[in-house]
mmCIF file of C-alpha atoms in Angstrom:
data_model
loop_
_atom_site.group_PDB
_atom_site.id
_atom_site.type_symbol
_atom_site.label_atom_id
_atom_site.label_comp_id
_atom_site.label_asym_id
_atom_site.label_seq_id
_atom_site.Cartn_x
_atom_site.Cartn_y
_atom_site.Cartn_z
ATOM 1 C CA UNK A 1 0.000 0.000 0.000
ATOM 2 C CA UNK A 2 1.240 3.478 -0.843
ATOM 3 C CA UNK A 3 1.163 6.643 1.188
ATOM 4 C CA UNK A 4 -2.276 7.898 2.212
ATOM 5 C CA UNK A 5 -1.051 11.284 3.406
ATOM 6 C CA UNK A 6 1.509 13.914 2.513
ATOM 7 C CA UNK A 7 2.491 16.017 5.515
ATOM 8 C CA UNK A 8 5.674 17.561 4.181
ATOM 9 C CA UNK A 9 4.371 21.081 4.887
ATOM 10 C CA UNK A 10 4.619 20.240 8.598
ATOM 11 C CA UNK A 11 8.307 19.386 8.191
ATOM 12 C CA UNK A 12 9.809 22.083 6.022
ATOM 13 C CA UNK A 13 8.944 25.037 3.856
ATOM 14 C CA UNK A 14 5.715 26.191 5.479
ATOM 15 C CA UNK A 15 5.197 29.949 5.331
ATOM 16 C CA UNK A 16 2.030 30.183 7.454
ATOM 17 C CA UNK A 17 3.451 28.569 10.588
ATOM 18 C CA UNK A 18 6.660 27.266 12.088
ATOM 19 C CA UNK A 19 7.611 23.907 10.586
ATOM 20 C CA UNK A 20 9.287 21.047 12.430
ATOM 21 C CA UNK A 21 12.606 21.832 10.772
ATOM 22 C CA UNK A 22 12.409 25.481 11.801
ATOM 23 C CA UNK A 23 11.545 24.490 15.379
ATOM 24 C CA UNK A 24 14.695 22.350 15.534
ATOM 25 C CA UNK A 25 17.027 25.236 14.705
ATOM 26 C CA UNK A 26 18.767 26.993 17.579
ATOM 27 C CA UNK A 27 17.273 30.416 18.297
ATOM 28 C CA UNK A 28 19.354 33.344 17.066
ATOM 29 C CA UNK A 29 19.627 34.865 20.551
ATOM 30 C CA UNK A 30 20.974 31.658 22.064
ATOM 31 C CA UNK A 31 23.491 31.164 19.277
ATOM 32 C CA UNK A 32 24.613 34.790 19.566
ATOM 33 C CA UNK A 33 25.176 34.351 23.303
ATOM 34 C CA UNK A 34 27.363 31.307 22.674
ATOM 35 C CA UNK A 35 29.305 33.083 19.944
ATOM 36 C CA UNK A 36 29.934 36.068 22.243
ATOM 37 C CA UNK A 37 31.205 33.739 24.953
ATOM 38 C CA UNK A 38 33.390 31.987 22.380
ATOM 39 C CA UNK A 39 34.989 35.277 21.354
ATOM 40 C CA UNK A 40 35.746 36.205 24.964
ATOM 41 C CA UNK A 41 37.244 32.782 25.659
ATOM 42 C CA UNK A 42 39.437 32.886 22.566
ATOM 43 C CA UNK A 43 40.790 36.350 23.321
ATOM 44 C CA UNK A 44 41.470 35.458 26.955
ATOM 45 C CA UNK A 45 43.498 32.419 25.931
ATOM 46 C CA UNK A 46 45.447 34.378 23.315
ATOM 47 C CA UNK A 47 46.350 37.013 25.910
ATOM 48 C CA UNK A 48 47.405 34.396 28.467
ATOM 49 C CA UNK A 49 49.512 32.287 26.067
ATOM 50 C CA UNK A 50 52.598 34.442 26.527
ATOM 51 C CA UNK A 51 53.195 32.746 29.895
ATOM 52 C CA UNK A 52 53.664 29.283 28.333
ATOM 53 C CA UNK A 53 57.313 29.801 27.204
ATOM 54 C CA UNK A 54 58.132 31.251 30.631
ATOM 55 C CA UNK A 55 57.204 28.238 32.762
ATOM 56 C CA UNK A 56 58.971 24.873 32.601
ATOM 57 C CA UNK A 57 55.860 22.976 33.825
ATOM 58 C CA UNK A 58 54.415 23.228 30.305
ATOM 59 C CA UNK A 59 57.402 21.585 28.601
ATOM 60 C CA UNK A 60 58.921 18.159 28.079
ATOM 61 C CA UNK A 61 62.286 16.920 26.813
ATOM 62 C CA UNK A 62 65.102 19.365 26.179
ATOM 63 C CA UNK A 63 62.727 22.354 26.215
ATOM 64 C CA UNK A 64 61.907 21.734 29.858
ATOM 65 C CA UNK A 65 65.459 22.575 30.964
ATOM 66 C CA UNK A 66 66.394 25.444 28.646
ATOM 67 C CA UNK A 67 65.995 29.116 29.387
ATOM 68 C CA UNK A 68 62.627 30.685 28.624
ATOM 69 C CA UNK A 69 64.204 32.785 25.877
ATOM 70 C CA UNK A 70 65.150 29.608 24.025
ATOM 71 C CA UNK A 71 61.607 28.238 23.959
ATOM 72 C CA UNK A 72 59.351 28.980 21.003
ATOM 73 C CA UNK A 73 56.505 31.438 21.357
ATOM 74 C CA UNK A 74 53.081 29.831 21.587
ATOM 75 C CA UNK A 75 49.897 31.288 20.153
ATOM 76 C CA UNK A 76 46.777 29.095 20.219
ATOM 77 C CA UNK A 77 44.668 28.833 17.087
ATOM 78 C CA UNK A 78 41.001 27.874 17.073
ATOM 79 C CA UNK A 79 38.687 25.837 14.869
ATOM 80 C CA UNK A 80 34.992 25.177 15.442
ATOM 81 C CA UNK A 81 34.131 21.502 15.094
ATOM 82 C CA UNK A 82 31.279 19.106 15.833
ATOM 83 C CA UNK A 83 27.619 19.766 15.055
ATOM 84 C CA UNK A 84 28.090 23.510 14.579
ATOM 85 C CA UNK A 85 30.798 22.915 11.977
ATOM 86 C CA UNK A 86 28.750 20.200 10.252
ATOM 87 C CA UNK A 87 25.666 22.479 10.205
ATOM 88 C CA UNK A 88 23.768 19.830 12.161
ATOM 89 C CA UNK A 89 23.140 21.596 15.461
ATOM 90 C CA UNK A 90 19.580 21.279 16.769
ATOM 91 C CA UNK A 91 17.758 22.830 19.690
ATOM 92 C CA UNK A 92 17.546 20.270 22.506
ATOM 93 C CA UNK A 93 14.131 19.426 23.897
ATOM 94 C CA UNK A 94 14.832 18.754 27.582
ATOM 95 C CA UNK A 95 16.560 21.929 28.809
ATOM 96 C CA UNK A 96 18.214 20.934 31.107
ATOM 97 C CA UNK A 97 19.664 18.250 31.332
ATOM 98 C CA UNK A 98 20.280 18.554 27.583
ATOM 99 C CA UNK A 99 22.391 21.515 26.490
ATOM 100 C CA UNK A 100 23.336 23.466 23.403
ATOM 101 C CA UNK A 101 26.929 22.560 22.658
ATOM 102 C CA UNK A 102 29.625 24.435 20.770
ATOM 103 C CA UNK A 103 32.939 22.591 20.244
ATOM 104 C CA UNK A 104 35.880 24.940 19.724
ATOM 105 C CA UNK A 105 39.176 23.141 19.140
ATOM 106 C CA UNK A 106 42.264 24.836 20.643
ATOM 107 C CA UNK A 107 45.440 24.113 18.669
ATOM 108 C CA UNK A 108 48.948 24.719 19.966
ATOM 109 C CA UNK A 109 51.868 25.002 17.523
ATOM 110 C CA UNK A 110 54.630 22.831 18.972
ATOM 111 C CA UNK A 111 57.812 20.953 18.267
ATOM 112 C CA UNK A 112 57.728 17.165 18.478
ATOM 113 C CA UNK A 113 60.042 14.936 20.492
ATOM 114 C CA UNK A 114 61.937 11.951 19.076
ATOM 115 C CA UNK A 115 59.135 9.794 20.502
ATOM 116 C CA UNK A 116 56.720 11.481 18.104
ATOM 117 C CA UNK A 117 54.808 13.193 20.905
ATOM 118 C CA UNK A 118 54.466 16.964 21.393
ATOM 119 C CA UNK A 119 56.976 18.852 23.525
ATOM 120 C CA UNK A 120 54.127 20.372 25.545
ATOM 121 C CA UNK A 121 52.736 18.626 28.636
ATOM 122 C CA UNK A 122 49.125 17.601 27.955
ATOM 123 C CA UNK A 123 47.916 17.856 31.555
ATOM 124 C CA UNK A 124 49.587 21.246 32.032
ATOM 125 C CA UNK A 125 47.653 22.659 29.067
ATOM 126 C CA UNK A 126 44.425 21.859 30.920
ATOM 127 C CA UNK A 127 45.806 23.815 33.881
ATOM 128 C CA UNK A 128 46.766 26.691 31.593
ATOM 129 C CA UNK A 129 43.291 26.996 30.076
ATOM 130 C CA UNK A 130 41.451 26.672 33.378
ATOM 131 C CA UNK A 131 43.740 29.141 35.144
ATOM 132 C CA UNK A 132 43.416 31.635 32.290
ATOM 133 C CA UNK A 133 39.628 31.379 32.145
ATOM 134 C CA UNK A 134 38.915 31.326 35.877
ATOM 135 C CA UNK A 135 38.721 35.149 36.276
ATOM 136 C CA UNK A 136 36.462 35.446 33.224
ATOM 137 C CA UNK A 137 34.208 32.673 34.538
ATOM 138 C CA UNK A 138 33.868 34.426 37.891
ATOM 139 C CA UNK A 139 32.869 37.689 36.222
ATOM 140 C CA UNK A 140 30.381 36.006 33.861
ATOM 141 C CA UNK A 141 28.973 33.495 36.346
ATOM 142 C CA UNK A 142 30.248 30.533 34.317
ATOM 143 C CA UNK A 143 31.837 27.397 35.713
ATOM 144 C CA UNK A 144 34.101 24.623 34.441
ATOM 145 C CA UNK A 145 33.005 21.060 35.295
ATOM 146 C CA UNK A 146 35.902 18.648 34.899
ATOM 147 C CA UNK A 147 36.023 16.561 31.723
ATOM 148 C CA UNK A 148 38.642 14.017 30.620
ATOM 149 C CA UNK A 149 39.132 15.049 26.998
ATOM 150 C CA UNK A 150 38.313 18.778 26.951
ATOM 151 C CA UNK A 151 37.863 21.839 29.106
ATOM 152 C CA UNK A 152 34.160 22.557 29.400
ATOM 153 C CA UNK A 153 32.897 26.070 30.071
ATOM 154 C CA UNK A 154 29.314 26.012 31.281
ATOM 155 C CA UNK A 155 27.978 29.363 30.079
ATOM 156 C CA UNK A 156 24.336 28.778 31.099
ATOM 157 C CA UNK A 157 22.210 26.066 32.640
ATOM 158 C CA UNK A 158 21.406 24.868 29.115
ATOM 159 C CA UNK A 159 24.564 25.724 27.148
ATOM 160 C CA UNK A 160 28.291 25.033 27.177
ATOM 161 C CA UNK A 161 31.441 25.413 25.118
ATOM 162 C CA UNK A 162 33.855 22.475 24.940
ATOM 163 C CA UNK A 163 37.530 23.203 24.334
ATOM 164 C CA UNK A 164 39.355 20.059 23.151
ATOM 165 C CA UNK A 165 43.118 20.654 23.131
ATOM 166 C CA UNK A 166 45.227 19.683 20.118
ATOM 167 C CA UNK A 167 48.866 19.881 19.140
ATOM 168 C CA UNK A 168 49.955 20.565 15.579
ATOM 169 C CA UNK A 169 53.325 21.325 13.943
ATOM 170 C CA UNK A 170 54.143 25.013 13.790
ATOM 171 C CA UNK A 171 54.048 25.104 9.977
ATOM 172 C CA UNK A 172 50.523 23.731 10.060
ATOM 173 C CA UNK A 173 49.083 26.135 12.610
ATOM 174 C CA UNK A 174 50.691 29.033 10.802
ATOM 175 C CA UNK A 175 49.066 28.012 7.516
ATOM 176 C CA UNK A 176 45.555 27.462 8.822
ATOM 177 C CA UNK A 177 45.050 30.444 11.026
ATOM 178 C CA UNK A 178 43.336 27.372 11.696
ATOM 179 C CA UNK A 179 41.055 27.696 8.773
ATOM 180 C CA UNK A 180 39.608 29.706 11.546
ATOM 181 C CA UNK A 181 38.343 32.327 9.302
ATOM 182 C CA UNK A 182 35.689 29.694 8.814
ATOM 183 C CA UNK A 183 34.513 28.188 5.581
ATOM 184 C CA UNK A 184 32.152 31.074 4.807
ATOM 185 C CA UNK A 185 34.915 33.676 4.817
ATOM 186 C CA UNK A 186 37.308 31.379 2.981
ATOM 187 C CA UNK A 187 34.801 30.942 0.171
ATOM 188 C CA UNK A 188 34.072 34.643 0.052
ATOM 189 C CA UNK A 189 37.726 35.697 -0.140
ATOM 190 C CA UNK A 190 38.949 32.813 -2.248
ATOM 191 C CA UNK A 191 41.492 31.859 0.437
ATOM 192 C CA UNK A 192 42.443 28.230 0.876
ATOM 193 C CA UNK A 193 44.307 26.643 3.733
ATOM 194 C CA UNK A 194 46.690 23.721 3.929
ATOM 195 C CA UNK A 195 45.048 20.543 5.165
ATOM 196 C CA UNK A 196 46.338 19.288 8.506
ATOM 197 C CA UNK A 197 48.328 16.035 8.258
ATOM 198 C CA UNK A 198 46.245 13.591 10.287
ATOM 199 C CA UNK A 199 49.192 11.738 11.826
ATOM 200 C CA UNK A 200 50.545 14.983 13.324
ATOM 201 C CA UNK A 201 47.357 16.168 15.003
ATOM 202 C CA UNK A 202 47.156 14.909 18.584
ATOM 203 C CA UNK A 203 44.447 15.316 21.214
ATOM 204 C CA UNK A 204 45.449 16.014 24.818
ATOM 205 C CA UNK A 205 43.828 14.177 27.721
ATOM 206 C CA UNK A 206 43.644 15.449 31.260
ATOM 207 C CA UNK A 207 45.626 12.431 32.501
ATOM 208 C CA UNK A 208 48.623 13.680 30.513
ATOM 209 C CA UNK A 209 48.404 11.426 27.468
ATOM 210 C CA UNK A 210 48.308 12.403 23.795
ATOM 211 C CA UNK A 211 46.343 10.473 21.141
ATOM 212 C CA UNK A 212 46.309 10.918 17.371
ATOM 213 C CA UNK A 213 43.026 12.546 16.437
ATOM 214 C CA UNK A 214 42.070 14.577 13.380
ATOM 215 C CA UNK A 215 38.652 16.213 13.864
ATOM 216 C CA UNK A 216 38.550 17.332 10.241
ATOM 217 C CA UNK A 217 38.153 13.738 9.061
ATOM 218 C CA UNK A 218 34.570 13.684 10.316
ATOM 219 C CA UNK A 219 33.861 17.030 8.662
ATOM 220 C CA UNK A 220 35.154 15.564 5.381
ATOM 221 C CA UNK A 221 32.883 12.551 5.811
ATOM 222 C CA UNK A 222 29.822 14.742 6.439
ATOM 223 C CA UNK A 223 30.597 16.859 3.381
ATOM 224 C CA UNK A 224 30.973 13.695 1.303
ATOM 225 C CA UNK A 225 27.520 12.570 2.476
ATOM 226 C CA UNK A 226 26.031 15.947 1.524
ATOM 227 C CA UNK A 227 27.700 15.736 -1.888
ATOM 228 C CA UNK A 228 26.178 12.298 -2.440
ATOM 229 C CA UNK A 229 22.708 12.786 -0.916
ATOM 230 C CA UNK A 230 22.239 16.551 -0.974
ATOM 231 C CA UNK A 231 20.716 18.533 1.866
ATOM 232 C CA UNK A 232 18.337 15.607 2.458
ATOM 233 C CA UNK A 233 21.151 14.113 4.534
ATOM 234 C CA UNK A 234 21.363 17.109 6.852
ATOM 235 C CA UNK A 235 17.609 17.500 7.258
ATOM 236 C CA UNK A 236 17.000 13.828 8.071
ATOM 237 C CA UNK A 237 19.868 13.924 10.564
ATOM 238 C CA UNK A 238 18.271 16.941 12.235
ATOM 239 C CA UNK A 239 14.847 15.262 12.299
ATOM 240 C CA UNK A 240 16.267 12.188 13.990
ATOM 241 C CA UNK A 241 18.327 14.206 16.460
ATOM 242 C CA UNK A 242 15.102 16.009 17.356
ATOM 243 C CA UNK A 243 13.347 12.646 17.792
ATOM 244 C CA UNK A 244 16.154 11.340 19.992
ATOM 245 C CA UNK A 245 16.236 14.417 22.196
ATOM 246 C CA UNK A 246 12.499 14.485 22.840
ATOM 247 C CA UNK A 247 12.375 10.748 23.581
ATOM 248 C CA UNK A 248 15.324 10.484 25.975
ATOM 249 C CA UNK A 249 16.342 13.303 28.359
ATOM 250 C CA UNK A 250 19.789 11.687 28.637
ATOM 251 C CA UNK A 251 20.182 9.724 25.395
ATOM 252 C CA UNK A 252 22.868 7.110 24.901
ATOM 253 C CA UNK A 253 22.343 7.314 21.126
ATOM 254 C CA UNK A 254 25.118 9.623 19.919
ATOM 255 C CA UNK A 255 24.834 12.088 17.061
ATOM 256 C CA UNK A 256 27.629 10.340 15.164
ATOM 257 C CA UNK A 257 25.762 7.028 15.425
ATOM 258 C CA UNK A 258 22.612 8.628 14.033
ATOM 259 C CA UNK A 259 24.546 10.235 11.188
ATOM 260 C CA UNK A 260 26.103 6.922 10.169
ATOM 261 C CA UNK A 261 22.709 5.195 10.403
ATOM 262 C CA UNK A 262 21.124 7.865 8.174
ATOM 263 C CA UNK A 263 23.904 7.451 5.601
ATOM 264 C CA UNK A 264 23.290 3.710 5.493
ATOM 265 C CA UNK A 265 19.524 4.106 5.184
ATOM 266 C CA UNK A 266 19.850 6.616 2.335
ATOM 267 C CA UNK A 267 22.264 4.266 0.604
ATOM 268 C CA UNK A 268 19.655 1.492 0.745
ATOM 269 C CA UNK A 269 17.233 3.732 -1.182
ATOM 270 C CA UNK A 270 19.589 3.667 -4.201
ATOM 271 C CA UNK A 271 18.923 7.265 -5.139
ATOM 272 C CA UNK A 272 15.178 7.048 -4.539
ATOM 273 C CA UNK A 273 15.411 9.661 -1.792
ATOM 274 C CA UNK A 274 15.591 12.428 -4.398
ATOM 275 C CA UNK A 275 11.964 11.987 -5.404
ATOM 276 C CA UNK A 276 10.531 11.921 -1.884
ATOM 277 C CA UNK A 277 9.105 14.792 0.170
ATOM 278 C CA UNK A 278 10.598 15.092 3.643
ATOM 279 C CA UNK A 279 7.848 13.248 5.520
ATOM 280 C CA UNK A 280 7.992 10.262 3.159
ATOM 281 C CA UNK A 281 11.786 10.295 3.214
ATOM 282 C CA UNK A 282 11.856 10.236 7.004
ATOM 283 C CA UNK A 283 9.355 7.367 6.879
ATOM 284 C CA UNK A 284 11.618 5.331 4.590
ATOM 285 C CA UNK A 285 14.683 5.979 6.760
ATOM 286 C CA UNK A 286 12.754 5.167 9.947
ATOM 287 C CA UNK A 287 11.546 1.821 8.586
ATOM 288 C CA UNK A 288 15.182 0.805 8.080
ATOM 289 C CA UNK A 289 16.522 2.291 11.302
ATOM 290 C CA UNK A 290 15.788 -0.611 13.731
ATOM 291 C CA UNK A 291 17.569 -3.117 11.495
ATOM 292 C CA UNK A 292 20.558 -0.808 11.038
ATOM 293 C CA UNK A 293 20.845 -0.217 14.783
ATOM 294 C CA UNK A 294 20.793 -3.959 15.458
ATOM 295 C CA UNK A 295 24.033 -4.293 13.531
ATOM 296 C CA UNK A 296 27.428 -2.867 14.358
ATOM 297 C CA UNK A 297 27.941 0.707 13.234
ATOM 298 C CA UNK A 298 31.595 1.552 12.704
ATOM 299 C CA UNK A 299 33.178 4.976 12.911
ATOM 300 C CA UNK A 300 33.641 6.028 9.258
ATOM 301 C CA UNK A 301 36.811 8.035 9.879
ATOM 302 C CA UNK A 302 38.776 4.934 10.910
ATOM 303 C CA UNK A 303 38.592 2.762 7.776
ATOM 304 C CA UNK A 304 39.981 -0.692 8.300
ATOM 305 C CA UNK A 305 39.532 -0.458 12.069
ATOM 306 C CA UNK A 306 36.667 -1.747 14.179
ATOM 307 C CA UNK A 307 35.769 1.371 16.129
ATOM 308 C CA UNK A 308 32.186 0.504 17.055
ATOM 309 C CA UNK A 309 29.861 3.460 17.629
ATOM 310 C CA UNK A 310 26.895 1.607 19.129
ATOM 311 C CA UNK A 311 28.900 -0.566 21.514
ATOM 312 C CA UNK A 312 26.746 0.250 24.541
ATOM 313 C CA UNK A 313 25.251 -1.944 27.244
ATOM 314 C CA UNK A 314 22.666 -4.541 26.129
ATOM 315 C CA UNK A 315 19.983 -2.661 28.069
ATOM 316 C CA UNK A 316 20.743 0.652 26.379
ATOM 317 C CA UNK A 317 21.028 -0.955 22.968
ATOM 318 C CA UNK A 318 17.648 -2.674 23.385
ATOM 319 C CA UNK A 319 16.101 0.630 24.495
ATOM 320 C CA UNK A 320 17.433 2.391 21.393
ATOM 321 C CA UNK A 321 16.161 -0.334 19.062
ATOM 322 C CA UNK A 322 12.768 -0.367 20.816
ATOM 323 C CA UNK A 323 12.562 3.400 20.426
ATOM 324 C CA UNK A 324 13.394 3.128 16.725
ATOM 325 C CA UNK A 325 10.693 0.500 16.269
ATOM 326 C CA UNK A 326 8.131 2.755 17.948
ATOM 327 C CA UNK A 327 9.192 5.627 15.685
ATOM 328 C CA UNK A 328 8.755 3.446 12.585
ATOM 329 C CA UNK A 329 5.311 2.285 13.749
ATOM 330 C CA UNK A 330 4.121 5.808 14.572
ATOM 331 C CA UNK A 331 5.236 7.161 11.204
ATOM 332 C CA UNK A 332 3.520 4.248 9.513
ATOM 333 C CA UNK A 333 0.317 5.010 11.407
ATOM 334 C CA UNK A 334 0.576 8.659 10.367
ATOM 335 C CA UNK A 335 1.363 8.287 6.684
ATOM 336 C CA UNK A 336 0.012 4.881 5.686
ATOM 337 C CA UNK A 337 -2.456 3.996 8.416
ATOM 338 C CA UNK A 338 -5.228 6.588 8.273
ATOM 339 C CA UNK A 339 -7.173 8.816 5.924
ATOM 340 C CA UNK A 340 -7.945 11.335 8.669
ATOM 341 C CA UNK A 341 -5.721 14.444 8.683
ATOM 342 C CA UNK A 342 -6.202 14.960 12.416
ATOM 343 C CA UNK A 343 -4.982 11.445 13.148
ATOM 344 C CA UNK A 344 -2.022 12.027 10.838
ATOM 345 C CA UNK A 345 -0.873 14.990 12.918
ATOM 346 C CA UNK A 346 -1.526 13.226 16.221
ATOM 347 C CA UNK A 347 0.543 10.242 15.122
ATOM 348 C CA UNK A 348 3.362 12.493 13.946
ATOM 349 C CA UNK A 349 3.350 14.326 17.269
ATOM 350 C CA UNK A 350 3.401 10.997 19.084
ATOM 351 C CA UNK A 351 6.468 10.083 17.027
ATOM 352 C CA UNK A 352 8.373 13.367 17.067
ATOM 353 C CA UNK A 353 6.854 15.545 19.765
ATOM 354 C CA UNK A 354 4.918 18.768 19.784
ATOM 355 C CA UNK A 355 7.461 20.599 17.655
ATOM 356 C CA UNK A 356 5.436 19.046 14.838
ATOM 357 C CA UNK A 357 2.821 21.797 14.336
ATOM 358 C CA UNK A 358 -0.792 20.842 14.995
ATOM 359 C CA UNK A 359 -2.064 21.808 11.560
ATOM 360 C CA UNK A 360 -4.353 19.140 10.054
ATOM 361 C CA UNK A 361 -5.316 21.727 7.431
ATOM 362 C CA UNK A 362 -1.762 21.506 6.033
ATOM 363 C CA UNK A 363 -1.956 17.728 5.528
ATOM 364 C CA UNK A 364 -2.793 16.552 2.033
ATOM 365 C CA UNK A 365 -4.753 13.299 1.821
ATOM 366 C CA UNK A 366 -3.738 11.456 -1.320
ATOM 367 C CA UNK A 367 -6.381 10.020 -3.627
ATOM 368 C CA UNK A 368 -5.996 6.272 -3.578
ATOM 369 C CA UNK A 369 -8.147 3.172 -3.530
ATOM 370 C CA UNK A 370 -6.285 2.181 -0.392
ATOM 371 C CA UNK A 371 -8.119 4.892 1.527
ATOM 372 C CA UNK A 372 -11.288 2.845 1.423
ATOM 373 C CA UNK A 373 -9.823 -0.286 2.981
ATOM 374 C CA UNK A 374 -8.473 -1.100 6.391
ATOM 375 C CA UNK A 375 -5.140 0.505 7.237
ATOM 376 C CA UNK A 376 -2.125 -1.555 6.333
ATOM 377 C CA UNK A 377 -0.083 -3.079 9.117
ATOM 378 C CA UNK A 378 3.551 -1.882 9.407
ATOM 379 C CA UNK A 379 5.885 -3.793 7.125
ATOM 380 C CA UNK A 380 8.803 -5.571 8.749
ATOM 381 C CA UNK A 381 12.099 -4.584 7.138
ATOM 382 C CA UNK A 382 14.804 -7.227 7.352
ATOM 383 C CA UNK A 383 17.965 -6.324 9.242
ATOM 384 C CA UNK A 384 20.701 -5.475 6.734
ATOM 385 C CA UNK A 385 24.146 -6.968 6.827
ATOM 386 C CA UNK A 386 26.091 -4.001 8.203
ATOM 387 C CA UNK A 387 29.685 -3.628 7.159
ATOM 388 C CA UNK A 388 32.278 -0.972 7.864
ATOM 389 C CA UNK A 389 31.265 2.548 6.850
ATOM 390 C CA UNK A 390 33.357 4.503 4.388
ATOM 391 C CA UNK A 391 33.248 8.158 3.437
ATOM 392 C CA UNK A 392 30.506 9.176 1.068
#
């Protein structure tokens, strides 16, 4: 049986009322507040960085023992990453405990030891950032809860900025200004920046260890998905992040896991997504989601390695799959299970929450013989054989 209803006006493009997609976007005032805090944090760290060459606690190897005048100057560079950089940020539903999150990578230009590790002490860089920001936090009423792999600045009860700390060779940080003029400005000015060599970018942990980590790999993967599937990829990711956030106040289903699942589901449609309105597209993805989540989802930026994204406890994994099955059933009830526009909207709100506008008048009932017979039962979609993800 085909679709009985088209409710795409509730999802995107409505001019008479706020659509679901519009409701998922972060409000301008909230984003502006985060951006203002980001600017203050960046400037504070730039001003404080002059102390790093002066103190031996920040240094390892031969640079620990030499005079301060013989140490290189250090100037942190910054690069937004995560959902903001991917253009996939959504407004959380449960505020708090959920929070708006801005990830701002802090890169230090350093020399490398013979061991291949940076000459800067990872744990001491956490101390540097927290010491530098403490006066600003007191003035602004912010605080810094301790995290293992970043410095978190809690700017409001429902918002924070994470500052993961990276090392990069001096020639790289000099060339990128860390691409920190952002992609928009780079496109406008025609400037291009050297790509960071992945094996030289290292993430600092609070316990003092360094680990190879290139955050731009995930950005490349997202852009490859958008190239292949168009903006459908981003919108479906936002829809499902909105579903996750309204269903679980503290979800164990990560954004990266959802993104990889969406890429797999769109791939199963073999290009058919291009002809579908957003409500029907979300339906098709949702019908495949439980089967995809039952399999192993591998991190796409580690090809050839088994970095499992959905390797959570059996209880949490079952809860996620159950939630996906409920979503699929509710969307089926909405779009293939009734010829009543009011019931369509009620089923969509049951699936996705009240950010779906209650506008039965915007639902189009499709002329079909199927409308005169009993509603079809949800179709079971077989679990796919899930293999390692690759970019694009």
